[in-house]
Amino acid sequence: MKSCLIVDDSKVIRMVAKKILQELQFETIEAEDGKVALDACKSALPTAVLLDWNMPVMNGIEFLRELRKLPDGENVVVVFCTTENDIDHIQEAIQAGANEYIMKPFDSEILAAKFQQVGLLDA
């Protein structure tokens, strides 16, 4: 089964994303910041990461850069999911290795469409 690590400091966002992703047949893992997420990835890499930008301890962009340095870390599909919607943030995320970018708030249709675009879901 495909797995998705949901990284967000908001418990509500993690809960909503978890429900949607489980409906899409993903096993879900949760992390409240980038450090917890990185530790989880060092134990077992997920298929995908749904990643918030603004978090305590280690933010999303710092996590992404560290993830890409891990063995096989470049193979994990990373979809940023954040309120940061200006072109500078989007470019920085893509340059750091993000595969896609979703604006909050999101719903199941948006999430499914993005996951389909990056090849995680069948058309």
Tab-separated table of C-alpha atoms in Angstrom:
chain	number	residue	atom	x	y	z
A	1	MET	CA	0.000	0.000	0.000
A	2	LYS	CA	1.204	3.512	-0.763
A	3	SER	CA	2.019	5.641	2.262
A	4	CYS	CA	1.785	9.379	2.818
A	5	LEU	CA	3.463	11.306	5.595
A	6	ILE	CA	1.293	14.277	6.578
A	7	VAL	CA	3.487	17.043	8.017
A	8	ASP	CA	1.598	19.947	9.549
A	9	ASP	CA	1.599	21.631	12.949
A	10	SER	CA	-2.206	21.879	12.801
A	11	LYS	CA	-3.909	18.783	14.219
A	12	VAL	CA	-7.089	19.721	12.306
A	13	ILE	CA	-5.273	19.858	8.955
A	14	ARG	CA	-3.615	16.496	9.675
A	15	MET	CA	-6.995	14.999	10.579
A	16	VAL	CA	-8.687	16.272	7.392
A	17	ALA	CA	-5.783	15.181	5.175
A	18	LYS	CA	-5.663	11.765	6.866
A	19	LYS	CA	-9.366	11.155	6.181
A	20	ILE	CA	-9.021	12.145	2.503
A	21	LEU	CA	-5.826	10.151	1.961
A	22	GLN	CA	-7.201	7.027	3.596
A	23	GLU	CA	-10.222	7.262	1.276
A	24	LEU	CA	-7.687	7.368	-1.576
A	25	GLN	CA	-6.179	4.098	-0.254
A	26	PHE	CA	-3.057	5.580	1.371
A	27	GLU	CA	-1.603	4.421	4.636
A	28	THR	CA	-0.990	7.626	6.619
A	29	ILE	CA	1.668	8.714	9.076
A	30	GLU	CA	1.543	12.066	10.847
A	31	ALA	CA	4.189	14.517	12.044
A	32	GLU	CA	3.676	17.878	13.722
A	33	ASP	CA	6.929	19.437	12.482
A	34	GLY	CA	9.802	18.864	10.087
A	35	LYS	CA	12.097	17.309	12.701
A	36	VAL	CA	9.559	14.625	13.647
A	37	ALA	CA	8.914	14.065	9.929
A	38	LEU	CA	12.626	13.717	9.139
A	39	ASP	CA	13.060	11.199	11.955
A	40	ALA	CA	10.114	9.206	10.542
A	41	CYS	CA	11.675	9.274	7.063
A	42	LYS	CA	14.989	8.028	8.436
A	43	SER	CA	13.129	4.997	9.818
A	44	ALA	CA	11.080	4.308	6.677
A	45	LEU	CA	10.583	6.465	3.606
A	46	PRO	CA	6.956	7.094	2.662
A	47	THR	CA	5.704	7.046	-0.924
A	48	ALA	CA	4.628	10.678	-0.584
A	49	VAL	CA	4.757	13.654	1.777
A	50	LEU	CA	2.028	16.255	2.160
A	51	LEU	CA	4.037	19.139	3.582
A	52	ASP	CA	3.196	22.389	5.352
A	53	TRP	CA	5.642	25.298	5.131
A	54	ASN	CA	5.305	27.190	8.425
A	55	MET	CA	6.002	24.944	11.416
A	56	PRO	CA	8.010	25.147	14.636
A	57	VAL	CA	11.346	23.328	15.186
A	58	MET	CA	12.003	22.671	11.461
A	59	ASN	CA	9.921	24.267	8.714
A	60	GLY	CA	8.784	22.592	5.519
A	61	ILE	CA	11.516	23.884	3.237
A	62	GLU	CA	14.261	22.835	5.699
A	63	PHE	CA	12.660	19.387	5.962
A	64	LEU	CA	12.448	19.059	2.176
A	65	ARG	CA	16.130	19.893	1.703
A	66	GLU	CA	17.120	17.312	4.330
A	67	LEU	CA	14.762	14.672	2.904
A	68	ARG	CA	16.339	14.997	-0.539
A	69	LYS	CA	19.774	14.237	1.019
A	70	LEU	CA	18.616	10.890	2.453
A	71	PRO	CA	19.302	7.634	0.566
A	72	ASP	CA	16.408	7.339	-1.937
A	73	GLY	CA	14.993	10.619	-0.549
A	74	GLU	CA	14.852	11.998	-4.077
A	75	ASN	CA	12.252	9.321	-4.960
A	76	VAL	CA	9.640	10.511	-2.429
A	77	VAL	CA	6.873	12.593	-4.011
A	78	VAL	CA	6.508	15.857	-2.066
A	79	VAL	CA	3.408	18.014	-2.343
A	80	PHE	CA	3.554	21.299	-0.455
A	81	CYS	CA	0.246	22.252	1.124
A	82	THR	CA	0.455	25.748	2.540
A	83	THR	CA	-0.999	29.236	2.783
A	84	GLU	CA	2.217	30.621	1.250
A	85	ASN	CA	0.980	31.302	-2.268
A	86	ASP	CA	3.340	33.941	-3.675
A	87	ILE	CA	5.573	33.100	-6.613
A	88	ASP	CA	8.789	33.377	-4.547
A	89	HIS	CA	7.664	30.653	-2.127
A	90	ILE	CA	6.459	28.416	-4.946
A	91	GLN	CA	9.739	28.795	-6.865
A	92	GLU	CA	11.783	28.135	-3.711
A	93	ALA	CA	9.771	24.964	-3.022
A	94	ILE	CA	10.163	23.667	-6.587
A	95	GLN	CA	13.897	24.460	-6.583
A	96	ALA	CA	14.274	22.596	-3.277
A	97	GLY	CA	12.673	19.541	-4.870
A	98	ALA	CA	8.910	19.783	-4.344
A	99	ASN	CA	6.875	17.927	-6.965
A	100	GLU	CA	3.665	19.958	-6.596
A	101	TYR	CA	2.068	22.759	-4.621
A	102	ILE	CA	-1.431	23.039	-3.126
A	103	MET	CA	-2.928	26.112	-1.482
A	104	LYS	CA	-4.822	25.850	1.797
A	105	PRO	CA	-7.670	25.389	2.240
A	106	PHE	CA	-7.911	22.209	0.160
A	107	ASP	CA	-10.551	19.530	-0.321
A	108	SER	CA	-10.613	15.920	-1.491
A	109	GLU	CA	-10.982	16.885	-5.177
A	110	ILE	CA	-7.930	19.170	-5.100
A	111	LEU	CA	-5.830	16.614	-3.237
A	112	ALA	CA	-6.861	13.768	-5.538
A	113	ALA	CA	-6.179	15.881	-8.642
A	114	LYS	CA	-2.680	16.844	-7.477
A	115	PHE	CA	-1.833	13.285	-6.445
A	116	GLN	CA	-3.033	12.123	-9.871
A	117	GLN	CA	-0.843	14.775	-11.596
A	118	VAL	CA	2.284	13.505	-9.837
A	119	GLY	CA	1.481	9.868	-10.645
A	120	LEU	CA	0.353	8.674	-7.218
A	121	LEU	CA	-3.196	7.915	-8.350
A	122	ASP	CA	-4.517	6.321	-11.511
A	123	ALA	CA	-6.462	8.527	-13.907
